[in-house]
């Protein structure tokens, strides 16, 4: 039996790797390109200063992300057959898709997978509007704020590259919510919690206040309270 090479992927990684490859050509690249086309049609080239509006993060990044994604596809296609490296991205992607076994068992597979993971994560982030990003907590190693898309299962710190499960980071954050206070109206605290992917309505919060379930202290401003965030999340846990 051959010894397992360091660059061999386990079955689990192979499946994830294949999903990322499919998504790249099927979803991410077409979406990034359509955003680029729309920008071109609107006639808002990157060098023109935006009039009044804050530029979307996609404006500055889409072209870079497309180039990086296409370069990855060209490189992999070129490993199947040297001539494929010159293919346009769609043909390169098809060549990869129709050579599944070759790609997954390639001697460079682990490195290629790591490179693609990085590319796919950046693409996903660029394709997710900022409002849809949630604060899941902080990096346990360096304390950097951890934001991700609501569906993400793992998180990599952009600062120190620490990697871990989203659920664990959230659990750690939720433990600390008891030490956190938020001053504002029910609608404001609901909005604040939504940014942390904790969902309750201002109506629920008002109801808990009326029933004396929350020990929120009213401030001198009408309708405003000092809330304990742990108390609110505890209410949600037993009512969902
Ligand atoms: Zn693995
Ligand atoms: Zn970190």
Short mmCIF file of C-alpha atoms in Angstrom, two decimals, residues 123-239:
data_model
loop_
_atom_site.label_atom_id
_atom_site.label_comp_id
_atom_site.label_asym_id
_atom_site.label_seq_id
_atom_site.Cartn_x
_atom_site.Cartn_y
_atom_site.Cartn_z
CA UNK A 123 -15.82 36.09 -3.63
CA UNK A 124 -18.63 35.13 -1.30
CA UNK A 125 -17.93 38.09 0.91
CA UNK A 126 -17.89 40.49 -2.03
CA UNK A 127 -21.17 39.08 -3.28
CA UNK A 128 -22.82 39.48 0.11
CA UNK A 129 -24.07 42.98 0.85
CA UNK A 130 -22.59 44.48 4.02
CA UNK A 131 -26.00 44.57 5.72
CA UNK A 132 -26.20 40.79 5.36
CA UNK A 133 -22.92 40.29 7.26
CA UNK A 134 -23.29 39.45 10.92
CA UNK A 135 -20.95 39.97 13.85
CA UNK A 136 -20.41 36.47 15.24
CA UNK A 137 -17.98 37.50 17.97
CA UNK A 138 -14.27 38.10 18.23
CA UNK A 139 -11.16 36.13 17.29
CA UNK A 140 -10.15 34.03 20.34
CA UNK A 141 -6.49 34.52 19.46
CA UNK A 142 -6.12 38.22 18.63
CA UNK A 143 -9.50 39.78 19.49
CA UNK A 144 -10.25 41.00 15.96
CA UNK A 145 -14.00 41.40 15.32
CA UNK A 146 -15.42 38.35 13.58
CA UNK A 147 -17.99 39.01 10.85
CA UNK A 148 -19.33 36.47 8.40
CA UNK A 149 -22.30 35.61 6.24
CA UNK A 150 -25.15 34.04 8.24
CA UNK A 151 -24.68 30.67 6.48
CA UNK A 152 -20.93 30.36 7.15
CA UNK A 153 -19.79 27.36 9.20
CA UNK A 154 -16.14 28.24 9.65
CA UNK A 155 -14.40 31.55 10.11
CA UNK A 156 -10.83 32.62 9.40
CA UNK A 157 -9.40 35.66 11.14
CA UNK A 158 -8.33 38.21 8.50
CA UNK A 159 -5.67 39.40 10.94
CA UNK A 160 -3.94 36.38 12.51
CA UNK A 161 -5.38 33.62 10.23
CA UNK A 162 -6.81 31.70 13.19
CA UNK A 163 -9.54 29.36 11.94
CA UNK A 164 -12.46 27.81 13.76
CA UNK A 165 -16.14 26.93 13.85
CA UNK A 166 -18.72 29.73 13.80
CA UNK A 167 -20.89 28.03 16.43
CA UNK A 168 -18.06 27.97 18.97
CA UNK A 169 -17.26 31.65 18.40
CA UNK A 170 -20.94 32.54 18.80
CA UNK A 171 -21.24 30.47 21.99
CA UNK A 172 -18.26 32.29 23.45
CA UNK A 173 -19.81 35.62 22.49
CA UNK A 174 -23.20 34.68 23.96
CA UNK A 175 -21.58 33.86 27.31
CA UNK A 176 -20.25 37.39 27.41
CA UNK A 177 -23.60 38.98 26.53
CA UNK A 178 -24.51 39.01 30.24
CA UNK A 179 -21.77 41.55 30.76
CA UNK A 180 -23.01 43.75 27.95
CA UNK A 181 -25.52 46.54 28.26
CA UNK A 182 -27.20 48.40 25.46
CA UNK A 183 -28.97 51.71 25.89
CA UNK A 184 -31.73 52.45 23.44
CA UNK A 185 -35.30 51.87 22.37
CA UNK A 186 -36.63 48.31 21.86
CA UNK A 187 -36.42 48.73 18.08
CA UNK A 188 -32.79 49.81 18.36
CA UNK A 189 -31.72 46.91 20.55
CA UNK A 190 -33.54 44.50 18.20
CA UNK A 191 -31.62 45.96 15.27
CA UNK A 192 -28.34 45.76 17.18
CA UNK A 193 -28.94 42.10 18.02
CA UNK A 194 -29.88 41.34 14.41
CA UNK A 195 -26.36 42.41 13.43
CA UNK A 196 -25.18 39.59 15.70
CA UNK A 197 -27.55 37.13 14.02
CA UNK A 198 -29.77 37.10 17.12
CA UNK A 199 -33.31 37.72 15.97
CA UNK A 200 -36.16 39.14 18.00
CA UNK A 201 -38.71 41.84 17.26
CA UNK A 202 -39.17 45.15 19.02
CA UNK A 203 -42.71 43.93 19.77
CA UNK A 204 -41.34 40.96 21.70
CA UNK A 205 -39.02 43.20 23.68
CA UNK A 206 -41.84 45.61 24.53
CA UNK A 207 -44.00 42.69 25.63
CA UNK A 208 -41.27 41.34 27.91
CA UNK A 209 -40.88 44.83 29.36
CA UNK A 210 -44.61 45.10 30.04
CA UNK A 211 -44.65 41.69 31.70
CA UNK A 212 -41.66 42.50 33.84
CA UNK A 213 -39.55 39.75 32.28
CA UNK A 214 -36.64 42.10 31.62
CA UNK A 215 -34.88 44.08 34.31
CA UNK A 216 -34.25 46.98 31.95
CA UNK A 217 -33.79 50.37 33.56
CA UNK A 218 -35.65 53.26 31.92
CA UNK A 219 -33.49 56.28 31.15
CA UNK A 220 -34.70 59.87 31.29
CA UNK A 221 -35.52 59.69 27.58
CA UNK A 222 -38.98 58.49 26.62
CA UNK A 223 -39.10 54.84 25.50
CA UNK A 224 -35.40 54.31 26.14
CA UNK A 225 -33.93 51.66 28.46
CA UNK A 226 -30.64 50.17 29.54
CA UNK A 227 -30.92 46.54 28.42
CA UNK A 228 -28.84 43.59 29.48
CA UNK A 229 -28.18 41.69 26.25
CA UNK A 230 -27.77 38.35 28.02
CA UNK A 231 -31.22 38.73 29.51
CA UNK A 232 -32.80 39.29 26.09
CA UNK A 233 -31.07 36.29 24.50
CA UNK A 234 -32.06 34.12 27.46
CA UNK A 235 -35.69 35.10 26.83
CA UNK A 236 -35.32 34.11 23.19
CA UNK A 237 -33.82 30.75 24.09
CA UNK A 238 -36.83 29.69 26.11
CA UNK A 239 -39.41 31.12 23.73
#
